[in-house]
mmCIF file of C-alpha atoms in Angstrom:
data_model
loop_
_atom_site.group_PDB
_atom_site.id
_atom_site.type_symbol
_atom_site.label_atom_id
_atom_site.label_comp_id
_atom_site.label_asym_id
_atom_site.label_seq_id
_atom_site.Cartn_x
_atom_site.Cartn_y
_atom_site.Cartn_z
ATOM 1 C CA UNK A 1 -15.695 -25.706 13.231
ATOM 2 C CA UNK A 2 -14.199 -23.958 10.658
ATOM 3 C CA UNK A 3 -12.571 -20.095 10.926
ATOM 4 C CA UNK A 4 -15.149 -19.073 7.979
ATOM 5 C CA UNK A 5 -18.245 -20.206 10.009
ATOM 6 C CA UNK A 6 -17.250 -17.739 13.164
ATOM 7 C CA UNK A 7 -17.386 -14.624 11.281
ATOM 8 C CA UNK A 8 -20.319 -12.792 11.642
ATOM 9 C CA UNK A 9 -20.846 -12.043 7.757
ATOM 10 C CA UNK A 10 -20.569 -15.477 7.050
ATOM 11 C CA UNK A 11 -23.470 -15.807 8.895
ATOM 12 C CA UNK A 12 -25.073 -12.956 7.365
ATOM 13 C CA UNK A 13 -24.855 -10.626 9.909
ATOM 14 C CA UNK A 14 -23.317 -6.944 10.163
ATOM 15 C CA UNK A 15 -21.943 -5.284 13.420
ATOM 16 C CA UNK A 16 -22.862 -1.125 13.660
ATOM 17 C CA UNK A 17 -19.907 0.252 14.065
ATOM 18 C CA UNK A 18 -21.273 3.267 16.731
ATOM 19 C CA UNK A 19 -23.552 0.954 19.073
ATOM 20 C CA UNK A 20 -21.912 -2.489 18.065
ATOM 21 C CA UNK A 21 -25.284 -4.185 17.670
ATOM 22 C CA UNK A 22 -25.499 -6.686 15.337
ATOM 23 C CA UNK A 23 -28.197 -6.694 12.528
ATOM 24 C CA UNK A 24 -29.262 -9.092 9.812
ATOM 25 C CA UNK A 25 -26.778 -8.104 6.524
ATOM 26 C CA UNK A 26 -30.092 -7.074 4.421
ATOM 27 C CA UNK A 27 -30.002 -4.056 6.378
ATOM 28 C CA UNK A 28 -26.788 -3.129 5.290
ATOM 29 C CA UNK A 29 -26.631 0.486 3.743
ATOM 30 C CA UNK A 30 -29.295 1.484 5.654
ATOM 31 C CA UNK A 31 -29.577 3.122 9.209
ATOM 32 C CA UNK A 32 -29.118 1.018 12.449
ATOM 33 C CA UNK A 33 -32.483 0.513 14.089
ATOM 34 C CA UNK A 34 -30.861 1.135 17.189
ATOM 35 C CA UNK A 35 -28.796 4.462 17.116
ATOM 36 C CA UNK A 36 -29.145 5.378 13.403
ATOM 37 C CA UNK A 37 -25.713 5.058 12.213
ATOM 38 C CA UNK A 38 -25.378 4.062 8.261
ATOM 39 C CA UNK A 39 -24.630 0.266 8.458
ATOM 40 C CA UNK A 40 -21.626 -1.479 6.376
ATOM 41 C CA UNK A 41 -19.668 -4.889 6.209
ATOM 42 C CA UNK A 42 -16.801 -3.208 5.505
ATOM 43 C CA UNK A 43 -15.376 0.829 5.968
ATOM 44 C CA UNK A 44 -16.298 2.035 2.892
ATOM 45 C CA UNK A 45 -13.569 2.900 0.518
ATOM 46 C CA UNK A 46 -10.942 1.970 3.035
ATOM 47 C CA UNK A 47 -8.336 1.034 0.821
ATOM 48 C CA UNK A 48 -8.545 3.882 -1.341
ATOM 49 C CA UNK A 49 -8.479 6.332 1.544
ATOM 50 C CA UNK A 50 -5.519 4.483 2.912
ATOM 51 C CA UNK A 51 -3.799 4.546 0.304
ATOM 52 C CA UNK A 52 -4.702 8.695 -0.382
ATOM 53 C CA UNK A 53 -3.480 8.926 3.663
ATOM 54 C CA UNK A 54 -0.376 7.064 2.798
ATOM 55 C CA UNK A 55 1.086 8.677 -0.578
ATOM 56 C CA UNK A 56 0.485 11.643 1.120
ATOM 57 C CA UNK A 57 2.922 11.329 4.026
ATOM 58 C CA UNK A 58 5.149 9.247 1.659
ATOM 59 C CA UNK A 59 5.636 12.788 -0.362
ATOM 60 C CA UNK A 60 5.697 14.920 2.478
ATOM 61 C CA UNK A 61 8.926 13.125 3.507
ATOM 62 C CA UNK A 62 10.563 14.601 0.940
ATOM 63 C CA UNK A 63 10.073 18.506 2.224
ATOM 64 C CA UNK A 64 10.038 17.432 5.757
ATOM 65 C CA UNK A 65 13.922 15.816 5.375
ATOM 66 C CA UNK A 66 15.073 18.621 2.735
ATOM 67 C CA UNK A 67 13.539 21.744 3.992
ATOM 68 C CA UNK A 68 15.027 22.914 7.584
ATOM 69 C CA UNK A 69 13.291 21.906 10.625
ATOM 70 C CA UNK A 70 15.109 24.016 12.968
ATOM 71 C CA UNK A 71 18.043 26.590 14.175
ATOM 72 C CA UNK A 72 20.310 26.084 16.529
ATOM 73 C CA UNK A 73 22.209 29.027 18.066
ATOM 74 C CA UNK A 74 24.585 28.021 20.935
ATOM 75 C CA UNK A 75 26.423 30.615 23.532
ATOM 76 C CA UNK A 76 25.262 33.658 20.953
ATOM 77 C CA UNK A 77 27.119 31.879 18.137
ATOM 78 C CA UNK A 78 23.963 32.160 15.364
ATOM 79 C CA UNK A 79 23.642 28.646 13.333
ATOM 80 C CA UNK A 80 22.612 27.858 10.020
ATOM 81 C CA UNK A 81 18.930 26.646 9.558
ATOM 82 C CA UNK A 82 19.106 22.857 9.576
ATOM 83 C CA UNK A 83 17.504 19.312 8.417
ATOM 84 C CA UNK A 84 16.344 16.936 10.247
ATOM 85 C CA UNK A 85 19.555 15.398 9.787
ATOM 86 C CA UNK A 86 21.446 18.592 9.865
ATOM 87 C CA UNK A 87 20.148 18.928 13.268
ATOM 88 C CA UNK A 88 20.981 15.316 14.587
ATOM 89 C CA UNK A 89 24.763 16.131 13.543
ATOM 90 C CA UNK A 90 24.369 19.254 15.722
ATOM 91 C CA UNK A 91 23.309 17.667 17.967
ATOM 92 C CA UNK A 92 26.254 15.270 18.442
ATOM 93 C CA UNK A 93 28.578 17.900 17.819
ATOM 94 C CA UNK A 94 27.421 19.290 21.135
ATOM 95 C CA UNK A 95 27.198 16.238 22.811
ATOM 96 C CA UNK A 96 23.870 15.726 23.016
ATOM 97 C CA UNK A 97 23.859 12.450 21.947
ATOM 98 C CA UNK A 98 20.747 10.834 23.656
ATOM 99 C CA UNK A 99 18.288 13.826 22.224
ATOM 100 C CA UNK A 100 20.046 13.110 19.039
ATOM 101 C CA UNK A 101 18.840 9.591 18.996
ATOM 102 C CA UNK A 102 15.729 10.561 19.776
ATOM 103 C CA UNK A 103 15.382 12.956 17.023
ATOM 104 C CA UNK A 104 17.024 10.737 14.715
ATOM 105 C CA UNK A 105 14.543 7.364 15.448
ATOM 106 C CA UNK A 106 11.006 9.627 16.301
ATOM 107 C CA UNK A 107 11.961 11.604 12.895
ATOM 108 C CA UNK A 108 12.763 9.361 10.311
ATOM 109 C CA UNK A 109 13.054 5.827 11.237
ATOM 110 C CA UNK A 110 9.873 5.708 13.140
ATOM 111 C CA UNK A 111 7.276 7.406 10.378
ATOM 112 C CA UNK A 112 9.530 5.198 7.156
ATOM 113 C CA UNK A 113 8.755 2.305 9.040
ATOM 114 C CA UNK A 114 5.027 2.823 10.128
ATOM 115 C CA UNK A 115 4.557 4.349 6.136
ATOM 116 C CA UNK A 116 6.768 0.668 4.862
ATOM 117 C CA UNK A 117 4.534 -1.279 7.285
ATOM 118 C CA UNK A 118 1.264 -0.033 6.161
ATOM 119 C CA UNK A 119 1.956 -0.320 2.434
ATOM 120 C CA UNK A 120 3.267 -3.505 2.766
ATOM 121 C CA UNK A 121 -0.646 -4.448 4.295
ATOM 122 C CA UNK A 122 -2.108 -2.897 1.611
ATOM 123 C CA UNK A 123 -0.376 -4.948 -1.101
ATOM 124 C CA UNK A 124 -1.255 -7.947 0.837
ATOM 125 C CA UNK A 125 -4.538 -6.921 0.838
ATOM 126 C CA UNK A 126 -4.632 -5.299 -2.610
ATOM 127 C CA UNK A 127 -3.195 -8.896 -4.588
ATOM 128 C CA UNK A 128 -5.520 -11.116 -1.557
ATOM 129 C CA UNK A 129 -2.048 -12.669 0.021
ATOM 130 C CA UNK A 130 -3.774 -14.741 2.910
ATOM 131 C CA UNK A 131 -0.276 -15.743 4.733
ATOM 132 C CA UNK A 132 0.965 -14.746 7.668
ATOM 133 C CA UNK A 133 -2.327 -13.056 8.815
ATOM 134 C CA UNK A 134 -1.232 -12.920 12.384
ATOM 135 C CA UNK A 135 2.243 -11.620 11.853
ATOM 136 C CA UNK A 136 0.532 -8.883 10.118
ATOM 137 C CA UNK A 137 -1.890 -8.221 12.804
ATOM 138 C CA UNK A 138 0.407 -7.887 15.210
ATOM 139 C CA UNK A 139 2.476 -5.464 12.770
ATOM 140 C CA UNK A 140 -0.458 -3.531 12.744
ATOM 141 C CA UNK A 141 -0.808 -3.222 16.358
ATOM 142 C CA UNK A 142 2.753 -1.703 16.221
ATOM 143 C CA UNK A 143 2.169 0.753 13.848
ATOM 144 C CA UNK A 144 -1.190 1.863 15.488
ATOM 145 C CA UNK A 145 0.355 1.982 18.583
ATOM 146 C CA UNK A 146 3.540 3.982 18.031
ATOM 147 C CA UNK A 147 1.372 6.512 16.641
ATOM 148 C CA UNK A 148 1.108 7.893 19.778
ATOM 149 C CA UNK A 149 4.449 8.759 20.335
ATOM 150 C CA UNK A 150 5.199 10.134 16.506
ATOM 151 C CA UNK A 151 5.500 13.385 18.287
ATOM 152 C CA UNK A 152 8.297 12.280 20.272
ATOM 153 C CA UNK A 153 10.975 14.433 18.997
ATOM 154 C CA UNK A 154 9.173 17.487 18.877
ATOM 155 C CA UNK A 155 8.385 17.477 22.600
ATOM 156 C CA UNK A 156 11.728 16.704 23.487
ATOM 157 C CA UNK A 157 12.851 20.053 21.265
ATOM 158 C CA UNK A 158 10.431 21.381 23.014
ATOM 159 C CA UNK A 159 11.483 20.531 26.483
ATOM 160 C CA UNK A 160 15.291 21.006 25.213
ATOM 161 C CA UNK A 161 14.282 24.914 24.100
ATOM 162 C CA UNK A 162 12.421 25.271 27.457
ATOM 163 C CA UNK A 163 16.075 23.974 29.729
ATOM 164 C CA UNK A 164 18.546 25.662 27.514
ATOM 165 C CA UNK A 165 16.884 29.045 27.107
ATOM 166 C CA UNK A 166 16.369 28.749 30.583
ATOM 167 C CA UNK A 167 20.257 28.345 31.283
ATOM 168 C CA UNK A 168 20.975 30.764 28.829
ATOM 169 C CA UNK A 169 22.927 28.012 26.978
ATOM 170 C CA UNK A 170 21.276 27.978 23.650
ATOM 171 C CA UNK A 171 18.272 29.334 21.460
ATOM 172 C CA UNK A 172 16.794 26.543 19.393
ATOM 173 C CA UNK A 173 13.851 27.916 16.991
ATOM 174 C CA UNK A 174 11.242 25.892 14.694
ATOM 175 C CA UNK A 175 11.675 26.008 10.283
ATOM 176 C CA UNK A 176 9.344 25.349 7.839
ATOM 177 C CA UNK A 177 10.181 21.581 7.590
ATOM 178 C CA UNK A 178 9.014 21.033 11.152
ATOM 179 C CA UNK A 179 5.466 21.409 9.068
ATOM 180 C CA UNK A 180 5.847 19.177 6.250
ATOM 181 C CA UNK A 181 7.031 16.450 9.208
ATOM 182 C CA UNK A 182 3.929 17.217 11.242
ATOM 183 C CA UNK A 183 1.535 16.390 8.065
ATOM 184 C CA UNK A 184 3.613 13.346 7.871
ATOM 185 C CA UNK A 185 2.615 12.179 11.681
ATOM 186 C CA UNK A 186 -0.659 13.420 10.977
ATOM 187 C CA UNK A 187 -1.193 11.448 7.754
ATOM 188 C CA UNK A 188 0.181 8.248 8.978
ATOM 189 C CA UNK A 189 -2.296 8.190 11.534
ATOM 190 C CA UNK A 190 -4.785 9.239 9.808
ATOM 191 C CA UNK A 191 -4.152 5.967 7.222
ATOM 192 C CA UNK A 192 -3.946 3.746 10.457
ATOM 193 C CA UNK A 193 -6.950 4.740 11.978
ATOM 194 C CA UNK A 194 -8.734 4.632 8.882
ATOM 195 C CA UNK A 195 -7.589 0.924 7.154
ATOM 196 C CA UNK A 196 -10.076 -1.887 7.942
ATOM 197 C CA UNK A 197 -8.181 -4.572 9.146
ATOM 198 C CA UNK A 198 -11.080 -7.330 8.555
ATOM 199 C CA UNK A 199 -10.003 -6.451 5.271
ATOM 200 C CA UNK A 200 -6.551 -8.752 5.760
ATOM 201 C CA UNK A 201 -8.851 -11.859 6.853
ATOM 202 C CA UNK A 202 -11.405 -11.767 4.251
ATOM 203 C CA UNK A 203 -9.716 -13.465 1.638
ATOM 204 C CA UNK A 204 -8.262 -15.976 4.477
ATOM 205 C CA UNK A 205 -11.786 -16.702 4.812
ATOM 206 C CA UNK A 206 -13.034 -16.450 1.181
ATOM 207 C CA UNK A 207 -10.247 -19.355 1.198
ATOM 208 C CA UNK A 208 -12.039 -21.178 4.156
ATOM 209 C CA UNK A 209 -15.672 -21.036 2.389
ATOM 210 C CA UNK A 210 -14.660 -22.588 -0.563
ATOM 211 C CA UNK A 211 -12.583 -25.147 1.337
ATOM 212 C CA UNK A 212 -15.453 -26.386 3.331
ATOM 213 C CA UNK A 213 -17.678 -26.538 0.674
ATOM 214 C CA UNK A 214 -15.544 -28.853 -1.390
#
């Protein structure tokens, strides 16, 4: 049978997306029967909201790699405020190389790639590309995943400011920048959470229908 015939809107039906019953597609925009939540195909507005989520951490970037994210003082020698950046270097210069990896991948490479990922699916979806549907599934999965560990880097400043102040080593204290990068965490999860991804197989199926008809 054909992929078009197994969806359940093909079939004129609509799941609620609170109790997961399914209900004929005439009661769409009205309340489900069952628990009262507003029925819909489709998130409403998805793609515009994604999109809102996703500029939105795209610009914070830019104060959240310019503005200082954090001081370091080390053996009472006071440091200059630094970037993320700034503070990777210092922390290489003082041999912590494996926090400095982690800082450098959970602070930039991580949220560029999860904000490149996501508006690459939004294109697709935005200009109905219907290729490589399971590739970008499974890219989705990534980026919804890793979301969970976006904070990465600030709980291992965190634990690294609880072990050096404890040895009396070093003093390592938060900057504004460390806000503008926690919007940017917050955002990109926000735009993963709230992208329907039934909206990357419905022109896959659109493609389907009209296939099987002719």
């Amino acid at each position: 049978m054909n992929s078009w015939h197994h969806s359940a809107l093909a079939q004129g039906l609509l799941r609620c997306h609170d109790c997961t019953a399914l209900w004929p597609l005439a009661l769409e925009e009205q309340h489900c029967p069952r628990c009262g939540a507003l029925l819909h195909s489709r998130e409403p507005n998805s793609l515009v909201r994604t999109w809102a989520l996703l500029i939105t951490s795209a610009l914070l970037m830019l104060p959240a790699n310019l503005l200082p994210i954090m001081r370091v003082t080390m053996l009472s020698s006071q440091g200059d405020a630094s970037t993320i950046m700034g503070g990777v270097i210092e922390l290489t210069k003082h041999g912590l190389w494996g926090i400095a990896i982690v800082v450098l991948a959970a602070s930039i490479l991580i949220p560029v790639g999860k904000i490149l990922a996501l508006g690459s699916l939004l294109i697709a979806i935005q200009f109905g590309k219907a290729t490589n549907l399971k590739q970008k599934m499974v890219m989705f999965r990534i980026v919804h995943w890793i979301g969970r560990w976006s904070m990465l880097d600030i709980f291992v400043v965190g634990i690294l400011v609880a072990l050096v102040q404890f040895g009396n080593l070093a003093y390592i204290v938060g900057q504004t920048g460390a806000l503008a990068f926690a919007g940017v965490v917050v955002f990109t999860m926000l735009a993963a959470n709230t992208l329907d991804t039934r909206l990357i197989w419905d022109r896959h199926l659109q493609e389907a229908s009209i296939g099987s008809e002719t």
